[in-house]
Amino acid sequence: MTSIGRLVLAQVRSIGSRNTCLRAADVPGGPWTARGQRTYRTGASGSTSEVITRARAARSVTSVRAYQEVGRADLFIQVIPFASPEDARTGVDELRALPRTMPRSKGLSDVGELRTVSPPEVAGAGHVEAAEQPFVLDGEHSRTLTAWCVVGSAVVVAALGGRAGAVRWPQLAGILEAQAAALTRPT
């Protein structure tokens, strides 16, 4: 089979791949509603780093799902499988280095700098890094809490955003623990 044939076959296999992110009903707290999801070949953005190249060779499929807790918070979870736990740890550094943008929203202002914070304890994760970004939405102080966790050979990225008093690190840690448990549960 030609390399183009293998590429097309890998892309076809990734289409419709099972999304490994939590179902809305399985996200702690809430109630949460799923607001969109997709799967795609890891590295589809064109990264040529060694860890992404190995993930692509292993036919890694990245899962993404967005959720909303009406009137309180928005949540984003991404699961990126790597070829090994060591690659996943290196992948955290690469993912943290990617540029981040806030979605455009009427009423969004005073977006602060993303700053590294002490990560929460997350059962089931081998390594956790965390950051926080303040902003004002419709005149209310808000923030986004983001964590990058290594779970086996995967990296789980989760971002929880909403009014400053409504989103808390223990809540995000509980969500990450549920996602880690789902990834390590036998299928």
Coordinates of C-alpha atoms in Angstrom, one line a residue:
M1 CA 0.0 0.0 0.0
T2 CA 1.3 3.5 -0.9
S3 CA 1.9 6.1 1.8
I4 CA -1.1 8.1 0.4
G5 CA -3.2 4.9 0.7
R6 CA -2.2 4.4 4.3
L7 CA -2.9 8.1 5.1
V8 CA -6.4 7.9 3.6
L9 CA -7.1 4.6 5.4
A10 CA -5.9 6.1 8.7
Q11 CA -8.1 9.1 8.2
V12 CA -11.2 7.0 7.3
R13 CA -10.5 4.9 10.4
S14 CA -10.4 8.0 12.6
I15 CA -13.7 9.3 11.2
G16 CA -16.4 8.1 13.6
S17 CA -13.9 6.9 16.1
R18 CA -15.3 6.6 19.6
N19 CA -15.0 9.9 21.4
T20 CA -13.1 9.1 24.7
C21 CA -14.2 12.2 26.5
L22 CA -16.8 11.9 29.3
R23 CA -20.5 11.9 28.3
A24 CA -22.3 14.9 29.7
A25 CA -24.2 12.6 32.1
D26 CA -20.9 11.3 33.5
V27 CA -19.4 14.8 34.3
P28 CA -19.5 15.4 38.0
G29 CA -21.6 18.3 39.2
G30 CA -23.9 20.0 36.7
P31 CA -26.2 19.1 35.2
W32 CA -24.0 19.4 32.1
T33 CA -25.1 19.5 28.5
A34 CA -22.7 18.5 25.6
R35 CA -22.3 21.4 23.2
G36 CA -20.2 19.8 20.5
Q37 CA -17.6 17.1 20.0
R38 CA -15.2 15.8 17.4
T39 CA -12.4 13.4 16.8
Y40 CA -9.5 13.8 14.5
R41 CA -6.1 12.3 13.8
T42 CA -3.6 13.5 16.4
G43 CA -1.3 16.0 14.8
A44 CA -3.8 17.0 12.1
S45 CA -2.7 20.7 12.7
G46 CA 0.6 19.9 11.0
S47 CA 2.9 19.5 14.0
T48 CA 6.0 17.5 13.1
S49 CA 7.4 17.1 16.6
E50 CA 8.8 13.6 17.4
V51 CA 6.1 12.8 19.9
I52 CA 3.3 13.8 17.5
T53 CA 5.0 11.8 14.7
R54 CA 5.1 8.7 16.9
A55 CA 1.4 9.3 18.0
R56 CA 0.4 9.5 14.3
A57 CA 2.3 6.3 13.5
A58 CA 0.3 4.6 16.3
R59 CA -2.9 5.9 14.7
S60 CA -3.7 8.1 17.6
V61 CA -7.1 9.8 17.5
T62 CA -7.7 13.0 19.6
S63 CA -11.1 13.5 21.2
V64 CA -12.7 16.8 22.1
R65 CA -16.0 17.6 23.7
A66 CA -17.4 20.9 25.0
Y67 CA -20.1 21.2 27.7
Q68 CA -22.2 23.8 29.4
E69 CA -23.6 24.0 32.9
V70 CA -26.4 26.5 32.1
G71 CA -25.9 29.8 33.7
R72 CA -22.8 28.7 35.6
A73 CA -19.9 27.4 33.6
D74 CA -18.4 26.1 30.4
L75 CA -16.1 23.1 30.2
F76 CA -13.8 21.8 27.5
I77 CA -12.1 18.4 27.6
Q78 CA -9.6 17.1 25.2
V79 CA -7.9 13.6 25.3
I80 CA -4.8 13.1 23.2
P81 CA -3.3 9.6 23.1
F82 CA 0.5 9.4 22.7
A83 CA 2.7 6.4 21.9
S84 CA 4.1 6.1 25.5
P85 CA 3.8 7.7 28.9
E86 CA 7.1 9.5 28.3
D87 CA 5.8 11.0 25.1
A88 CA 2.6 12.1 26.9
R89 CA 4.8 13.9 29.5
T90 CA 6.7 15.6 26.7
G91 CA 3.3 16.3 25.0
V92 CA 2.2 18.4 28.0
D93 CA 5.1 20.8 27.4
E94 CA 4.2 21.1 23.7
L95 CA 0.5 21.6 24.5
R96 CA 1.2 24.3 27.1
A97 CA 3.4 26.1 24.6
L98 CA 0.6 26.4 22.0
P99 CA -0.9 29.9 21.7
R100 CA -4.3 30.2 23.5
T101 CA -7.1 32.6 22.6
M102 CA -10.3 33.4 24.4
P103 CA -13.4 32.9 22.2
R104 CA -15.0 36.1 21.0
S105 CA -18.0 37.0 23.0
K106 CA -20.1 40.1 23.4
G107 CA -19.4 41.5 26.8
L108 CA -15.9 40.0 27.1
S109 CA -13.3 42.4 28.4
D110 CA -10.2 42.8 30.5
V111 CA -8.7 39.4 29.5
G112 CA -5.7 38.8 31.8
E113 CA -2.5 36.9 31.3
L114 CA -2.5 33.1 31.6
R115 CA -0.5 32.3 34.7
T116 CA 0.8 29.1 36.1
V117 CA -0.6 28.0 39.4
S118 CA -0.1 25.1 41.8
P119 CA -1.9 22.1 40.2
P120 CA -4.7 20.4 42.1
E121 CA -4.3 16.8 43.2
V122 CA -5.8 14.5 40.6
A123 CA -6.2 10.8 41.4
G124 CA -5.2 8.7 38.5
A125 CA -2.9 11.3 36.9
G126 CA 0.8 10.8 36.8
H127 CA 1.6 14.4 36.2
V128 CA -0.5 17.6 36.4
E129 CA 0.2 21.2 35.5
A130 CA -2.3 24.0 35.8
A131 CA -2.9 27.6 34.8
E132 CA -5.6 30.3 35.5
Q133 CA -6.7 33.2 33.3
P134 CA -9.0 36.0 34.6
F135 CA -11.4 38.0 32.5
V136 CA -14.5 40.1 32.8
L137 CA -17.7 38.9 31.1
D138 CA -20.8 41.1 31.2
G139 CA -19.3 43.1 34.0
E140 CA -18.6 40.1 36.3
H141 CA -15.2 38.9 37.3
S142 CA -14.6 35.5 35.7
R143 CA -11.8 33.0 35.1
T144 CA -10.8 30.0 33.2
L145 CA -9.0 27.2 35.1
T146 CA -7.0 24.9 32.8
A147 CA -5.2 21.6 33.7
W148 CA -3.0 19.3 31.7
C149 CA -2.8 15.8 33.1
V150 CA -0.9 12.7 32.0
V151 CA -3.0 9.6 32.4
G152 CA -1.1 6.5 31.2
S153 CA -0.1 7.3 27.6
A154 CA -2.6 10.1 27.2
V155 CA -2.8 13.8 28.0
V156 CA -6.1 15.1 29.2
V157 CA -6.6 18.9 28.9
A158 CA -9.6 20.4 30.7
A159 CA -10.6 24.0 30.9
L160 CA -13.4 25.2 33.2
G161 CA -14.6 28.8 32.8
G162 CA -17.2 30.9 34.4
R163 CA -17.8 33.5 37.1
A164 CA -14.9 33.6 39.5
G165 CA -17.0 32.3 42.5
A166 CA -18.7 29.6 40.4
V167 CA -15.6 27.7 39.1
R168 CA -13.2 26.2 41.6
W169 CA -10.2 23.9 41.4
P170 CA -11.7 21.1 43.4
Q171 CA -14.6 20.9 40.9
L172 CA -12.1 20.7 38.0
A173 CA -10.0 18.1 39.9
G174 CA -13.2 15.9 40.3
I175 CA -13.9 16.2 36.6
L176 CA -10.3 15.2 35.7
E177 CA -10.5 12.3 38.1
A178 CA -13.7 11.1 36.4
Q179 CA -12.1 11.4 33.0
A180 CA -8.9 9.5 34.2
A181 CA -11.1 6.7 35.6
A182 CA -13.0 6.5 32.3
L183 CA -9.7 6.2 30.4
T184 CA -8.3 3.4 32.6
R185 CA -11.6 1.5 32.9
P186 CA -11.5 -1.8 31.0
T187 CA -13.7 -1.7 27.9

